[in-house]
Coordinates of C-alpha atoms (C1' of nucleotides) in Angstrom, one line a residue:
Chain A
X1 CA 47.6 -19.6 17.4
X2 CA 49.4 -19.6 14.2
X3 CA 50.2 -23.5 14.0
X4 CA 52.6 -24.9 11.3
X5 CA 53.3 -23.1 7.7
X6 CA 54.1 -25.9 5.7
X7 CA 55.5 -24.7 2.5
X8 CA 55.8 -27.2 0.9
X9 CA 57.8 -27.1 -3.4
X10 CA 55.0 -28.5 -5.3
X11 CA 52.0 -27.8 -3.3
X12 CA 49.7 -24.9 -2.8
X13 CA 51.5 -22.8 -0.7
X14 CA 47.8 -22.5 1.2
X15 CA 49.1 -21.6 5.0
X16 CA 49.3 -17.7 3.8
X17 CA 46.6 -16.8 6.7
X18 CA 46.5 -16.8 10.0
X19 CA 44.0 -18.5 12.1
X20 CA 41.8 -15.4 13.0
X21 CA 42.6 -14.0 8.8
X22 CA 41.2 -17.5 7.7
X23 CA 38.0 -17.6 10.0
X24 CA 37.4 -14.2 8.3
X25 CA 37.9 -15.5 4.7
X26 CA 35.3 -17.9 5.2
X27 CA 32.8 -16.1 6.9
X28 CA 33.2 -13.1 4.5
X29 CA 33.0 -15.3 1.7
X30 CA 29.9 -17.0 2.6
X31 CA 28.0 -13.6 3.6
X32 CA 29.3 -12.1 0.4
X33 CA 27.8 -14.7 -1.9
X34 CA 24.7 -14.7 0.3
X35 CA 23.9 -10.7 0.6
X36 CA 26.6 -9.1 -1.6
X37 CA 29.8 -7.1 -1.2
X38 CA 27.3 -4.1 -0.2
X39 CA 24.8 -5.7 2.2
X40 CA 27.6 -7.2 3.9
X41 CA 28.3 -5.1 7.1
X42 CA 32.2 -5.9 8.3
X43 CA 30.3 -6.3 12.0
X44 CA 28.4 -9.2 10.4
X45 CA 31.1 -11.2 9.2
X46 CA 33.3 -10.5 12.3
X47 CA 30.3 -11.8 14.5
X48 CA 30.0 -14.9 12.5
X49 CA 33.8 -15.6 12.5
X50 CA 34.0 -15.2 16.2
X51 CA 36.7 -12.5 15.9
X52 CA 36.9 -8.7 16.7
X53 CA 36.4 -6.0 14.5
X54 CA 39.2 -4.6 13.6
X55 CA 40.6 -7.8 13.0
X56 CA 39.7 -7.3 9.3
X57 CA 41.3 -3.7 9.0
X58 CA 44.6 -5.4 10.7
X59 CA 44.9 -8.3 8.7
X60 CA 43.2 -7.4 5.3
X61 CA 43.7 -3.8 4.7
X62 CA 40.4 -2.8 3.8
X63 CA 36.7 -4.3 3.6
X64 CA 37.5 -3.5 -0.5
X65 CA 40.9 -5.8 -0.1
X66 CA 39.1 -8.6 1.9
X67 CA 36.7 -8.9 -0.9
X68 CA 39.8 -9.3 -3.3
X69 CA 41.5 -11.8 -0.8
X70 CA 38.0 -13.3 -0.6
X71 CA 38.2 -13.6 -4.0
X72 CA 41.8 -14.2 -5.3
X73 CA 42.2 -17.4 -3.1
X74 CA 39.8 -19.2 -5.1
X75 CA 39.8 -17.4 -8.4
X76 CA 44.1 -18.2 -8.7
X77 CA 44.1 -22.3 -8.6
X78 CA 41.4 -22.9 -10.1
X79 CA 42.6 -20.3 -13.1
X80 CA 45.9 -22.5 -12.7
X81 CA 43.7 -25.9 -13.3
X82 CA 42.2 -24.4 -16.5
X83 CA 45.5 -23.2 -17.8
X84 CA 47.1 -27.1 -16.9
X85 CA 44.0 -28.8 -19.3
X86 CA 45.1 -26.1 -21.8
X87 CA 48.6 -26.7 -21.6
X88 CA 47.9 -30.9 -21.4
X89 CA 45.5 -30.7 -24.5
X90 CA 47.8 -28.8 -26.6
X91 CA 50.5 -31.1 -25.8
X92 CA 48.5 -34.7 -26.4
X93 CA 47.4 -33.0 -29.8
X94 CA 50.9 -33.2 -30.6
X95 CA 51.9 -36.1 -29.6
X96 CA 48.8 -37.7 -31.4
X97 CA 46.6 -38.9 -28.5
X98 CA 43.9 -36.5 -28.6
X99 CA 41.8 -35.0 -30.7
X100 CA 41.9 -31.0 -30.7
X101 CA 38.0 -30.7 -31.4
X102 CA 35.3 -28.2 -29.9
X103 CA 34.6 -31.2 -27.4
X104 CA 37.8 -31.2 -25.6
X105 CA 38.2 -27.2 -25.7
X106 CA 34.8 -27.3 -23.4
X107 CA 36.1 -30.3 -21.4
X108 CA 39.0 -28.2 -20.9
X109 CA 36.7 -25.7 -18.9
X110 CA 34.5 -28.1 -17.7
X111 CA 36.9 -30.1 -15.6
X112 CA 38.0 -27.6 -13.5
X113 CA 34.9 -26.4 -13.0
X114 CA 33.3 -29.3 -12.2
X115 CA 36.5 -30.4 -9.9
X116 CA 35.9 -27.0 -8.5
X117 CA 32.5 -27.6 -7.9
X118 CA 32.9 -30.6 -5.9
X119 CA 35.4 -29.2 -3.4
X120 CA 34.2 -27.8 -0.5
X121 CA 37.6 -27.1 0.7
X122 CA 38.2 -24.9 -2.4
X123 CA 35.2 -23.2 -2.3
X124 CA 33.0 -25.4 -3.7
X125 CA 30.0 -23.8 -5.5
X126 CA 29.6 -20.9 -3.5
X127 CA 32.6 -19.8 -4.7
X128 CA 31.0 -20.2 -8.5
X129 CA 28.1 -18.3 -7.0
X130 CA 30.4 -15.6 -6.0
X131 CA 32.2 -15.5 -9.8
X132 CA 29.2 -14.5 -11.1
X133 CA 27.8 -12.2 -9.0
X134 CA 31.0 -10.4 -9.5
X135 CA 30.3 -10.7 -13.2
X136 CA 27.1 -8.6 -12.6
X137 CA 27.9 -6.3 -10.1
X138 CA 31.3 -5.1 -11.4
X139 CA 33.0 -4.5 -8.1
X140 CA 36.0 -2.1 -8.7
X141 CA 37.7 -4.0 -6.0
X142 CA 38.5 -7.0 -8.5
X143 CA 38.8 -4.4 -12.0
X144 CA 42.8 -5.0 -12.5
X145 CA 43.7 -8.1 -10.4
X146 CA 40.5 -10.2 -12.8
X147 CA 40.9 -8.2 -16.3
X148 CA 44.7 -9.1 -16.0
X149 CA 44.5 -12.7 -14.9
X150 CA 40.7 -13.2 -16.5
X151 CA 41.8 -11.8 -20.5
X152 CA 44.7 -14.6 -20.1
X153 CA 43.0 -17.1 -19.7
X154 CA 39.9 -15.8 -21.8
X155 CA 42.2 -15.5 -25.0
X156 CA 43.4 -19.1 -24.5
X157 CA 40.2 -20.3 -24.6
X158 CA 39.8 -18.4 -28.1
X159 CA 42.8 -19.4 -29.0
X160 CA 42.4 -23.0 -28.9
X161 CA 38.6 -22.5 -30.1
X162 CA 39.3 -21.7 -33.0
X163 CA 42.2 -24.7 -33.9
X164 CA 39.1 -26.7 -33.1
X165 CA 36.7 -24.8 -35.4
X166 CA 39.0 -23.7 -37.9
X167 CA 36.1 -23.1 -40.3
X168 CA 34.6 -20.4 -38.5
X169 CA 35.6 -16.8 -38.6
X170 CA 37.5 -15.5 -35.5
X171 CA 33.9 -13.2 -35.1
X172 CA 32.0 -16.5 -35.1
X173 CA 34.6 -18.7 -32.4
X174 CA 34.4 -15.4 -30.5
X175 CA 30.7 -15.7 -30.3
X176 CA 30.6 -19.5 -29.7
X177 CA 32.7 -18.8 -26.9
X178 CA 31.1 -15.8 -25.5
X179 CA 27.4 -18.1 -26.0
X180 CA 28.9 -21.5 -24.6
X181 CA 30.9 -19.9 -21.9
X182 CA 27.7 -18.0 -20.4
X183 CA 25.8 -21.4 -20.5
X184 CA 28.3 -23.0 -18.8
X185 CA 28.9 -20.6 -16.3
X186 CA 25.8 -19.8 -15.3
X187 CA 24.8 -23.5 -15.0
X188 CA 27.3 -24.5 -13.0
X189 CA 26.4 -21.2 -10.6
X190 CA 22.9 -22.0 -10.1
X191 CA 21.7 -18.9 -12.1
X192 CA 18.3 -20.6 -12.2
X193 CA 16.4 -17.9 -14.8
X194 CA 13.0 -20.4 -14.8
X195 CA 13.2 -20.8 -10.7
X196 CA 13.7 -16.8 -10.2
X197 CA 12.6 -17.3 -6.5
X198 CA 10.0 -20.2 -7.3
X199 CA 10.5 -23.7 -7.6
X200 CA 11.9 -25.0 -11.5
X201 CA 11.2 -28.5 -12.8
X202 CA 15.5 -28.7 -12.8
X203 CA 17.2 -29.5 -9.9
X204 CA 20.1 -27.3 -11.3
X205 CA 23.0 -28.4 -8.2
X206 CA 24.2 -31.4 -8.6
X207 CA 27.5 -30.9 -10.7
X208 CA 27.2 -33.9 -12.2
X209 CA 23.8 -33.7 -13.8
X210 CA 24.9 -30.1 -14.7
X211 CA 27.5 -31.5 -17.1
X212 CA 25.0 -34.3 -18.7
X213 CA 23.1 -32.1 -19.8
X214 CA 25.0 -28.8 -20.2
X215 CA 27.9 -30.3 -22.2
X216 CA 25.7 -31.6 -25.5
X217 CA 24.0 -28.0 -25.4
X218 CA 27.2 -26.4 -25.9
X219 CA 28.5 -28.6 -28.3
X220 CA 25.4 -29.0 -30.4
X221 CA 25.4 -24.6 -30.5
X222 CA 29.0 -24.4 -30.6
X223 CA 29.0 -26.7 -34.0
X224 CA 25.4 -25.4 -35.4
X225 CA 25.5 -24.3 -39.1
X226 CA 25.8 -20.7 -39.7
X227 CA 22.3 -18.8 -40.6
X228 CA 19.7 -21.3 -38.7
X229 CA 18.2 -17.6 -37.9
X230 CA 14.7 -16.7 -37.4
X231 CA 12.2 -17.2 -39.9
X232 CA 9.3 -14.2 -38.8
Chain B
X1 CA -2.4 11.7 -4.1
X2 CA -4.2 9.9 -6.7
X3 CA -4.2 12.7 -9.8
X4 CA -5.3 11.3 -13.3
X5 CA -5.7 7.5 -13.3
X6 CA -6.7 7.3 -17.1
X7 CA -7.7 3.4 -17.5
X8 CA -8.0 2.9 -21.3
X9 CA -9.3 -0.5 -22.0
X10 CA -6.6 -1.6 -24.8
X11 CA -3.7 1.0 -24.8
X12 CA -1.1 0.7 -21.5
X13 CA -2.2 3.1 -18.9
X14 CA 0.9 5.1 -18.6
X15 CA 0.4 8.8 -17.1
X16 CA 0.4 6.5 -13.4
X17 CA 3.0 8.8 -12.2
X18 CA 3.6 12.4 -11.8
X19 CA 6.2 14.2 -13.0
X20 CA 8.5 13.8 -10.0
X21 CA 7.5 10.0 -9.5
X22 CA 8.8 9.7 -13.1
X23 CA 11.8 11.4 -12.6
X24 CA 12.6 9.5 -9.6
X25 CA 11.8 6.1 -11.0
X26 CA 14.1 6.9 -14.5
X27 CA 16.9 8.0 -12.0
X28 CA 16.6 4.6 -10.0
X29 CA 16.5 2.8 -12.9
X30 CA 19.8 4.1 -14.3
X31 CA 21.4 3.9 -11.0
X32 CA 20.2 0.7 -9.8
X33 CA 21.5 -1.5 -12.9
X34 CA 25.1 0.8 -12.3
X35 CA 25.1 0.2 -9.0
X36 CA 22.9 -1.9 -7.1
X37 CA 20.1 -2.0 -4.7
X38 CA 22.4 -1.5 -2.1
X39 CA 24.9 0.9 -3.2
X40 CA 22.7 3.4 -4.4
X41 CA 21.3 6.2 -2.2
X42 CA 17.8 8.1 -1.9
X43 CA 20.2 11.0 -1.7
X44 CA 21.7 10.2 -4.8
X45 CA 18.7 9.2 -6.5
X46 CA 16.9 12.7 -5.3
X47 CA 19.9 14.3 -6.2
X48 CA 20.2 13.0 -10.2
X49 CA 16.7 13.0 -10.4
X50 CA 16.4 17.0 -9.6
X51 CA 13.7 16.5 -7.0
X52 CA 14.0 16.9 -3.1
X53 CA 14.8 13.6 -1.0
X54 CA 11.4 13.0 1.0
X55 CA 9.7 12.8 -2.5
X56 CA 10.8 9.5 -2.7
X57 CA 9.2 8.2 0.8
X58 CA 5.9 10.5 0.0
X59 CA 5.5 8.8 -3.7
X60 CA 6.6 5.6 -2.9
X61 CA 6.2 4.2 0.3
X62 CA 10.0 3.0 1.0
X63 CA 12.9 2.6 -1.1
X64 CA 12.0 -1.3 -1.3
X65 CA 8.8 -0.1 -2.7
X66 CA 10.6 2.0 -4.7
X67 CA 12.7 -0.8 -6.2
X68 CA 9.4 -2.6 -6.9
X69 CA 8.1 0.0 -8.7
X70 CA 11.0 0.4 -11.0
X71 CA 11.5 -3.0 -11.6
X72 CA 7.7 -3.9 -11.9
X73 CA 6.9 -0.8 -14.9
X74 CA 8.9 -2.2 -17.0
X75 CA 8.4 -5.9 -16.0
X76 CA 4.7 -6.3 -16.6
X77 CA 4.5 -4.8 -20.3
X78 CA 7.5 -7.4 -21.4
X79 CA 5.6 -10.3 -19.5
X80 CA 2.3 -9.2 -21.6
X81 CA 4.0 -9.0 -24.7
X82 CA 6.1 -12.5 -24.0
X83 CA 2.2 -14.1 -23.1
X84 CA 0.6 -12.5 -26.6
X85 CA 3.3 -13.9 -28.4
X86 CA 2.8 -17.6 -26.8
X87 CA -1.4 -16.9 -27.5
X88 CA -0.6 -16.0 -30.9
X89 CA 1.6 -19.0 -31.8
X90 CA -0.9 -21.6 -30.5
X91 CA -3.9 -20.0 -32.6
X92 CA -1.7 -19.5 -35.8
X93 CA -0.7 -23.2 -35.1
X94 CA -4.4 -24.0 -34.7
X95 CA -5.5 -22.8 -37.8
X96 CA -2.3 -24.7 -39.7
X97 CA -0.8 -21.4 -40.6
X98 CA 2.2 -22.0 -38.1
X99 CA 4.4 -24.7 -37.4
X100 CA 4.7 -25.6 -33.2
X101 CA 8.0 -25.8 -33.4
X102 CA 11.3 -25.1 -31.0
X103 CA 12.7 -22.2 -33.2
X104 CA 8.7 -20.6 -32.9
X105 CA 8.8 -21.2 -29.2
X106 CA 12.3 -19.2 -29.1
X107 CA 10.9 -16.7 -31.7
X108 CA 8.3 -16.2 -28.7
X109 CA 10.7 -15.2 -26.8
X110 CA 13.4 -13.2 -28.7
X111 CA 10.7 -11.0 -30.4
X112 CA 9.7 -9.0 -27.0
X113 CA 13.2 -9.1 -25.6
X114 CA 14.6 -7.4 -28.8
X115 CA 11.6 -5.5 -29.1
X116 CA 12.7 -4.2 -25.7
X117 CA 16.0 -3.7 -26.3
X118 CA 15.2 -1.5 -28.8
X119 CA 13.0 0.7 -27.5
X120 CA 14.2 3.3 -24.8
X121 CA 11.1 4.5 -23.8
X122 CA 10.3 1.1 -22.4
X123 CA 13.8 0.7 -20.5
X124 CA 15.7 -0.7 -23.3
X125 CA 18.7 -2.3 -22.7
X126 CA 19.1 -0.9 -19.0
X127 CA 15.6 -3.0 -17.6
X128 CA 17.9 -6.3 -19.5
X129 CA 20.3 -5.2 -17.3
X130 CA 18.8 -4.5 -14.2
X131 CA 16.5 -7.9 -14.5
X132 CA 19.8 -9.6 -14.6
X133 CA 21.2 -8.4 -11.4
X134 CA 17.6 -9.6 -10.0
X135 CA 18.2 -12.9 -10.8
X136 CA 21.7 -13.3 -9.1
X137 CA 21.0 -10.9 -5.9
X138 CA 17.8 -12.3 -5.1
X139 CA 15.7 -9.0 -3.6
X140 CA 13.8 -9.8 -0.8
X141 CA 11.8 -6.4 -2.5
X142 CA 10.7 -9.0 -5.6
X143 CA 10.2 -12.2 -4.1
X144 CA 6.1 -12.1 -4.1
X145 CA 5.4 -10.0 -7.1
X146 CA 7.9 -12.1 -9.6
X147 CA 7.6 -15.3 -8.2
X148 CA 4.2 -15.2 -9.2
X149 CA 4.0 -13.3 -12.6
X150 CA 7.4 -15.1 -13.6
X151 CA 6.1 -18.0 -12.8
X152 CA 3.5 -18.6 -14.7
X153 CA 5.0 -17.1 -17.9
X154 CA 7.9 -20.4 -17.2
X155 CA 5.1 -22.7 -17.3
X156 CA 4.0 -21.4 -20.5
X157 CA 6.9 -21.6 -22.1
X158 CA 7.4 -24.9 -20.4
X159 CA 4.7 -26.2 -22.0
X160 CA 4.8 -24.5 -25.6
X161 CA 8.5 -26.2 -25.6
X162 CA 6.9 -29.4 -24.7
X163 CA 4.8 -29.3 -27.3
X164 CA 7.3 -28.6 -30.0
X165 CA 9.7 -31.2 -28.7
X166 CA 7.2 -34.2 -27.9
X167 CA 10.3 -36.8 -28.2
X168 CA 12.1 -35.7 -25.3
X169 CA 10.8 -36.4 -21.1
X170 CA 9.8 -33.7 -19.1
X171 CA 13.1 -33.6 -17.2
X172 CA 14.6 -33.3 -20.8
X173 CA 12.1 -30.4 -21.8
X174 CA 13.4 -28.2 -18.4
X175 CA 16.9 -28.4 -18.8
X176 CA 16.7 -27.3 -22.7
X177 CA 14.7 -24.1 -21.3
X178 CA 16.3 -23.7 -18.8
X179 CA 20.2 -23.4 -20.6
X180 CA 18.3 -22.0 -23.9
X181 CA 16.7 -19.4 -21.5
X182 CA 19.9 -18.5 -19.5
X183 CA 21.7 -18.1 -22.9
X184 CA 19.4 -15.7 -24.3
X185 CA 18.8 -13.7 -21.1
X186 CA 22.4 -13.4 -20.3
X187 CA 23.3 -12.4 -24.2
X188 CA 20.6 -9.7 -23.9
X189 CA 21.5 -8.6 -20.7
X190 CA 25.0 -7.8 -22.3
X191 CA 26.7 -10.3 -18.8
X192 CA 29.6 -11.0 -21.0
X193 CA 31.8 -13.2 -19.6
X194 CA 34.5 -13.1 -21.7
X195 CA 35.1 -9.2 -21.0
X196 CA 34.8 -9.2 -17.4
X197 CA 36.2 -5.8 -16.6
X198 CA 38.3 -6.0 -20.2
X199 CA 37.9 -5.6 -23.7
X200 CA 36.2 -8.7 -25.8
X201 CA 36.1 -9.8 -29.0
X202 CA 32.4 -10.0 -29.5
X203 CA 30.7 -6.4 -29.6
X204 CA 27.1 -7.8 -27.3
X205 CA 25.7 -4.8 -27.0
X206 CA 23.8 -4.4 -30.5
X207 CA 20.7 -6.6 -30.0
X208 CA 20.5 -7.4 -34.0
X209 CA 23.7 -9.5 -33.7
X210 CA 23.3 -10.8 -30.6
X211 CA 19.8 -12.2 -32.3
X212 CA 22.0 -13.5 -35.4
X213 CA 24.3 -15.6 -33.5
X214 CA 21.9 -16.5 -30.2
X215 CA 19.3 -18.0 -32.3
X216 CA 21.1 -21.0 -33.8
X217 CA 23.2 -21.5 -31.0
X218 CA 20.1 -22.1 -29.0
X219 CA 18.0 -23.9 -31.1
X220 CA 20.7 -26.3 -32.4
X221 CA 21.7 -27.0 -28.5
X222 CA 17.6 -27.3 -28.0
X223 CA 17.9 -29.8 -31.0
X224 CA 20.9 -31.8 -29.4
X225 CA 20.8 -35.6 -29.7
X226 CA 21.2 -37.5 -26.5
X227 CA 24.3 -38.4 -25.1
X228 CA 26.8 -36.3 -26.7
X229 CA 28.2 -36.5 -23.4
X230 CA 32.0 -36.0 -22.5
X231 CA 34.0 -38.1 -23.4
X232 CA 36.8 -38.5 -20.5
Chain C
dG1 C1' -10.6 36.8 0.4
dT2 C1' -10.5 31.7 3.1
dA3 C1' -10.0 26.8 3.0
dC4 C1' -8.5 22.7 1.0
dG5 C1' -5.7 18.7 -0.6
dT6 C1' -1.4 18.2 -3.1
dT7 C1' 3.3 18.7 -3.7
dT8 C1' 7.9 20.4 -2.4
dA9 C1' 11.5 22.2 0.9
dA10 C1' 14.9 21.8 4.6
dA11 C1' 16.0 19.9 8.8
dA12 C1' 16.3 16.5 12.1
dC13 C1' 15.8 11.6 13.5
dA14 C1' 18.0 7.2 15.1
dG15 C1' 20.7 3.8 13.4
dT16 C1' 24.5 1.7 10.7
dT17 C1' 28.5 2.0 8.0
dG18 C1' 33.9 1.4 7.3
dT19 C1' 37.8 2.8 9.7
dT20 C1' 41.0 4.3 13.4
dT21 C1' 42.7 4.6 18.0
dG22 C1' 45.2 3.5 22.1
dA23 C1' 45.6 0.3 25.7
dG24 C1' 46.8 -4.1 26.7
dG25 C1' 47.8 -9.5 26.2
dC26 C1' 51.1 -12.9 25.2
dA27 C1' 54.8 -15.3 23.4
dT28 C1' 59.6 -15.0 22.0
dT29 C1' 64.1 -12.8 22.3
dG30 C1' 67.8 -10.4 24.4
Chain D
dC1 C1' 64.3 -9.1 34.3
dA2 C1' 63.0 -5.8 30.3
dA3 C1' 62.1 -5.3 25.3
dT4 C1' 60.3 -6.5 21.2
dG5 C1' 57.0 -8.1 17.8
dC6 C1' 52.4 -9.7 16.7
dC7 C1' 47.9 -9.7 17.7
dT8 C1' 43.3 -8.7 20.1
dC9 C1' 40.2 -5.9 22.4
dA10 C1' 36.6 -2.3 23.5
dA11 C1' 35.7 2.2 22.3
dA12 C1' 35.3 6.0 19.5
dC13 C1' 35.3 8.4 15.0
dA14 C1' 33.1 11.0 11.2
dA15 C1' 30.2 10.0 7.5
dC16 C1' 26.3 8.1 5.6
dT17 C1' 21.9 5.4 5.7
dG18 C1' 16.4 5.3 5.2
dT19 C1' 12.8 7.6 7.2
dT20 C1' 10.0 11.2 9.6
dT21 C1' 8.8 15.7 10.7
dT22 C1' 7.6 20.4 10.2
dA23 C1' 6.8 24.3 7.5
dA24 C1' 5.8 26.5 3.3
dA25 C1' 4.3 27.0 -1.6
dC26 C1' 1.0 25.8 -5.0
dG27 C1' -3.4 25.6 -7.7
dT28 C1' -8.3 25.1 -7.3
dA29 C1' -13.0 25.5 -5.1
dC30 C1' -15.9 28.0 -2.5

DNA sequence: GTACGTTTAAAACAGTTGTTTGAGGCATTG
DNA sequence: CAATGCCTCAAACAACTGTTTTAAACGTAC
């Protein structure tokens, strides 16, 4: 029933869950991305997972701290990755071997995401469908564990933003951000604002072709001249 | 049932409602961009809105309907304005008084979104909002009525952006929408992803600034040369 | 006055929600 | 053997959901 839990130095220390906690994870995360934290009856998901009921009460606590499990056992390696590209940029910049431009700030969240994207046993894109419906819907379950973890990693990004663009004001990197981030994001989660329930002339999934064409949007706003405003 | 349908030929016909259908609907606005579709109650609804519960089911057929009916009031005028704006740009450009350009495509649409943002009576800000959580929830309640309104305002632009970028494919011409669009409708809709729960540098929420920066950061991304593609 | 359609009021409807309970299974440990 | 943990099960809990029903108040027309 509970099999090996290998926990291994290096590793992700992954085998946290039991068999029956696990089969819940998946189907909860899948339902939540597909209805939402509040259309998402706890009788659904245990029905899909093939387990009981109270199963969720007895191994999450609540249907509030299964959504943040749901959650956090994506959310946490794949912060880790971002953090690592961070961490590896900063250090080739010193040693020389990399350039510490607006380019490789982006890469620097565009690698994990795509990695992330590409993973099914991670999450894969439903789990970037599921970051930003949280970032919409503002569940109270995720308000500390996310703000904490989230602003970390947020003011990194700013941080090394603005090494890259040093002749911007910090108002300006924190709007380049703010701008190139949502792209980003929303890309890579599908938020199709042309298909809106219709069909759109992008096919906006494959990762892949989300990066061709997301990346030289970014970095063409992200390095526009100041004052290219409207005209009328 | 029917009371007063004043049908003036130019000006909007607004007195649709009666007072306690209006009350309702500015209630379920309010609540359903804070809360949800799901989350929010009649009860609560009835209850903010000063009116007794089965109003709701004898003015609007079902809270579904309801939804539609909130959503569609402030939907339709936007969608007009957005069309007038893409009429008036081809005729000025007809008559050589206008250039058919990417930044007058954009104007098209920035000028009713801020326009909206402005204007409380309208919805302001909270209709941004509450089109935003459409997009990502995906309402069974919108499917018809948007997919066929929306539509054909994305075709529009489609083809104005077309127009004003005759170098690039059609493929090419999608995605630029398609990332400028998300951009801009995210950065009205205030879905900042930096702040997530916390504090961020940027203050979104005044829609002057968020016009400022949002402008060149779209149109220079619009404007991108090919290939500025990641490097490694 | 009565009669009418319109609007509101309170109560009840059947169904679903998250959560808890208490009994029991099943392996490991003494 | 009995005892101990961990876990699952069916059933029940109170609270809440959208919706319907029934009665009453309202202004207007006859």
């Amino acid at each position: 029933m509970k099999s090996s839990f290998l926990s291994a130095d290096a590793g992700p220390a992954e085998p946290k869950y039991s068999e029956t906690a696990l089969r819940i994870l998946e189907a909860a995360e899948r339902l939540f991305v597909e209805l939402g934290l509040e259309a998402t009856s706890l009788r659904l998901i245990t029905q899909q997972a093939g387990v009981n009921l109270a199963a969720v009460n007895y191994h999450f606590r609540s249907k509030d701290a299964l959504f943040e499990a749901v959650f956090a056992r994506r959310f946490e390696p794949w912060a880790r990755d971002c953090l690592r590209e961070l961490d590896a940029l900063e250090a080739r910049a010193s040693a020389g071997t990399a350039r510490f431009d607006a380019e490789a700030v982006v890469m620097c969240y565009v690698r994990p995401a795509l990695a992330l994207s590409k993973d099914p046993s991670r999450g894969g894109a439903l789990f970037v469908r599921l970051f930003s419906r949280v970032l919409v819907e503002n569940h109270r379950a995720l308000r500390e564990t996310l703000s904490r973890e989230w602003g970390h990693l947020v003011s990194r990004y700013t941080e090394a933003l603005g090494r890259a663009l040093p002749e911007l004001t910090a108002e300006e990197v924190a709007w380049r951000l703010h701008l190139g981030f949502s792209v980003m994001f929303h890309a890579f989660a599908g938020n199709d604002i042309l298909k809106l329930f219709g069909r759109s002339a992008v096919s906006a999934r494959d990762p892949d072709l989300i990066v061709k064409h997301v990346v030289p949007f970014v970095l063409a706003g992200m390095a526009a001249t100041r004052g290219e405003g409207p005209s009328g």
